[in-house]
Tab-separated table of C-alpha atoms in Angstrom:
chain	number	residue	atom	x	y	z
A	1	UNK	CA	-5.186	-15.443	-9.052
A	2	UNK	CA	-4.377	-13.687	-12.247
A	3	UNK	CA	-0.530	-13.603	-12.269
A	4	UNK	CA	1.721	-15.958	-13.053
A	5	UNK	CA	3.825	-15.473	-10.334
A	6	UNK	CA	4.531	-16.728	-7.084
A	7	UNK	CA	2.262	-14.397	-5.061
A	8	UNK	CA	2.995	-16.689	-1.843
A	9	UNK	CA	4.543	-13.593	-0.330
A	10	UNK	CA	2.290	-10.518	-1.026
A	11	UNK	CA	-0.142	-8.997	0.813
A	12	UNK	CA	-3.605	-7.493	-0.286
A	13	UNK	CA	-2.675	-3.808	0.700
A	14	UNK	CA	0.459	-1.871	1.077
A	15	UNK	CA	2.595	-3.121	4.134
A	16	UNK	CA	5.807	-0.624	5.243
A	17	UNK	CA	7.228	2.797	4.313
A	18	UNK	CA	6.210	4.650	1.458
A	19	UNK	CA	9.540	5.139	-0.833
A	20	UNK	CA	10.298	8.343	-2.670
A	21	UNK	CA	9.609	8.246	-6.679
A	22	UNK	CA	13.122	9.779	-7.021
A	23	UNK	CA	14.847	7.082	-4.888
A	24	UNK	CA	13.102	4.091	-6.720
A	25	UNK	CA	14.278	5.611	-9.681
A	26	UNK	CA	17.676	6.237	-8.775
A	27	UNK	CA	17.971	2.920	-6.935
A	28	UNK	CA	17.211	1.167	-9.920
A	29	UNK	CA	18.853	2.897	-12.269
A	30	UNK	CA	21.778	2.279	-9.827
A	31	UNK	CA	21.722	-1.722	-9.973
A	32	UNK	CA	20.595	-1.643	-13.538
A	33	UNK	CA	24.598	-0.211	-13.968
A	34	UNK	CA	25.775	-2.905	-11.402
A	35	UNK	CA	24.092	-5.439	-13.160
A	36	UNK	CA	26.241	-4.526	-16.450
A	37	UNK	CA	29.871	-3.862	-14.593
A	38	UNK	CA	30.553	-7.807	-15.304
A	39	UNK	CA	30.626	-7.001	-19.270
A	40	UNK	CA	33.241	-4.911	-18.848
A	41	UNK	CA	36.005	-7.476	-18.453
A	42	UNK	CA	34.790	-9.064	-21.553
A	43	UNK	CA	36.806	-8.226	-24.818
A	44	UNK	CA	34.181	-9.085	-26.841
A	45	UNK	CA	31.722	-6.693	-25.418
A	46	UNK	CA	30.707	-4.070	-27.655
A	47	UNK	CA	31.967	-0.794	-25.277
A	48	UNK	CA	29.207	1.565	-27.099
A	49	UNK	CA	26.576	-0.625	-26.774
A	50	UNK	CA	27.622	-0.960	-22.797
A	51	UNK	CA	27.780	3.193	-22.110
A	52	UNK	CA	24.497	3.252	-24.127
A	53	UNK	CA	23.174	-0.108	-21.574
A	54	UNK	CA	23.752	2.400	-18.613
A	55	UNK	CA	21.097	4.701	-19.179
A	56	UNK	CA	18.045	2.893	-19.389
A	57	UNK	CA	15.399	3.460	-21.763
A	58	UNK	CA	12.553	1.610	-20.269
A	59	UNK	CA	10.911	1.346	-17.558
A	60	UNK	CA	8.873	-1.880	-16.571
A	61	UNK	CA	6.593	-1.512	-13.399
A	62	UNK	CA	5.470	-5.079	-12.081
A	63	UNK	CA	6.543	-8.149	-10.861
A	64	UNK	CA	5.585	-9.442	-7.345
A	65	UNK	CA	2.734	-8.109	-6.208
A	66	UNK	CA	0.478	-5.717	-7.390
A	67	UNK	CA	2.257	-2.413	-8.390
A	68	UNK	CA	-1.210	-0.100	-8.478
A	69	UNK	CA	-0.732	-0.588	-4.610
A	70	UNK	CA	2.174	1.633	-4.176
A	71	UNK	CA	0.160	5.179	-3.293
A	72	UNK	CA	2.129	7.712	-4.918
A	73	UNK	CA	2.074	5.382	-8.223
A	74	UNK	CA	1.157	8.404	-10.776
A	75	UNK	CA	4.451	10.707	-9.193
A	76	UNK	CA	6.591	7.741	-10.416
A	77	UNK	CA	5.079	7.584	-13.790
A	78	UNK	CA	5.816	10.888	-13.866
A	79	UNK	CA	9.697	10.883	-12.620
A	80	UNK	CA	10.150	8.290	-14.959
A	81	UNK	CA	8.694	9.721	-17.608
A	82	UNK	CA	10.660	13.423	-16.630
A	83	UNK	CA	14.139	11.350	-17.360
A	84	UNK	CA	13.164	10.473	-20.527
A	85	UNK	CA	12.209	6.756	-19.943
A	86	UNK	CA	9.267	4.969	-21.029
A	87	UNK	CA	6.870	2.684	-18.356
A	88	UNK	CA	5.290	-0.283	-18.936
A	89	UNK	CA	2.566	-1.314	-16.323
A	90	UNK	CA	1.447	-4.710	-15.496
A	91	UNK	CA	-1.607	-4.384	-12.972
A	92	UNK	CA	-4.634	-6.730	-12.564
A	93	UNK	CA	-7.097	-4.020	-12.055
A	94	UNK	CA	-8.516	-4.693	-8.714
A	95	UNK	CA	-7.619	-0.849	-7.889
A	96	UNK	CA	-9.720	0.938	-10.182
A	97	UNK	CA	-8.948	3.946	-8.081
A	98	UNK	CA	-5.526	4.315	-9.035
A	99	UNK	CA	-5.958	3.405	-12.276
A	100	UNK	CA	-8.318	6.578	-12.386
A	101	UNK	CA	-5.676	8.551	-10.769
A	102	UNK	CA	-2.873	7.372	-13.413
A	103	UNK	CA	-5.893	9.477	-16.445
A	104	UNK	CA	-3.498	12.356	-15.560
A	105	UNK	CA	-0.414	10.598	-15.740
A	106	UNK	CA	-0.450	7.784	-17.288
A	107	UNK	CA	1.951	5.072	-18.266
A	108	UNK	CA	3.405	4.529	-21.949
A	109	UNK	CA	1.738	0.829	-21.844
A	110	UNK	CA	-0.557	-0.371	-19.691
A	111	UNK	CA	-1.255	-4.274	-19.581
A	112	UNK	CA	-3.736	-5.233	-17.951
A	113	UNK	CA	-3.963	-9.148	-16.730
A	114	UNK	CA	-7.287	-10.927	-16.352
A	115	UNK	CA	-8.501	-13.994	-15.057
């Protein structure tokens, strides 16, 4: 185990569809803005910082899981990156094949987690 977190639920490979880049971005982006709508009933809520909150900056690419499993990895890098976002990837490097594939496009920061 090399993560922190609660891996009780993943698998070793990919399981399911394969998402488009452009709708994990847009999805995101999407609850990033629903995630803010609560600060907007709040009079002490700086209203530029909150328009400025709505267009994300940066990207992080982890969590449960390992993310280097997702196949078309290096096309959302780059969709990402094309919106003028920066990523930040968290992978324990047990897919050395992807992380070959992500020379050409890689990510802003790569972490890389060891045992």
């Amino acid at each position: 185990v090399w993560c922190w977190r609660d891996i009780a639920f993943t698998r070793p490979e990919w399981v399911g569809r394969v998402d488009e880049p452009k709708q994990i971005v847009d999805g995101c982006i999407r609850e990033h803005i629903k995630l803010l709508m609560g600060y907007w009933g709040n009079s002490k809520a700086d209203r530029t910082r909150l328009y400025e909150a709505k267009r994300p900056l940066h990207f992080a690419i982890s969590l449960i899981s390992e993310p280097c499993f997702y196949p078309r990895l290096p096309e959302l890098i780059n969709e990402i990156h094309n919106r003028g976002m920066t990523t930040f990837l968290v992978t324990n490097a047990t897919l050395p094949e992807m992380l070959e594939r992500l020379i050409k496009n890689p990510p802003t920061q790569l972490y890389i987690t060891l045992p």
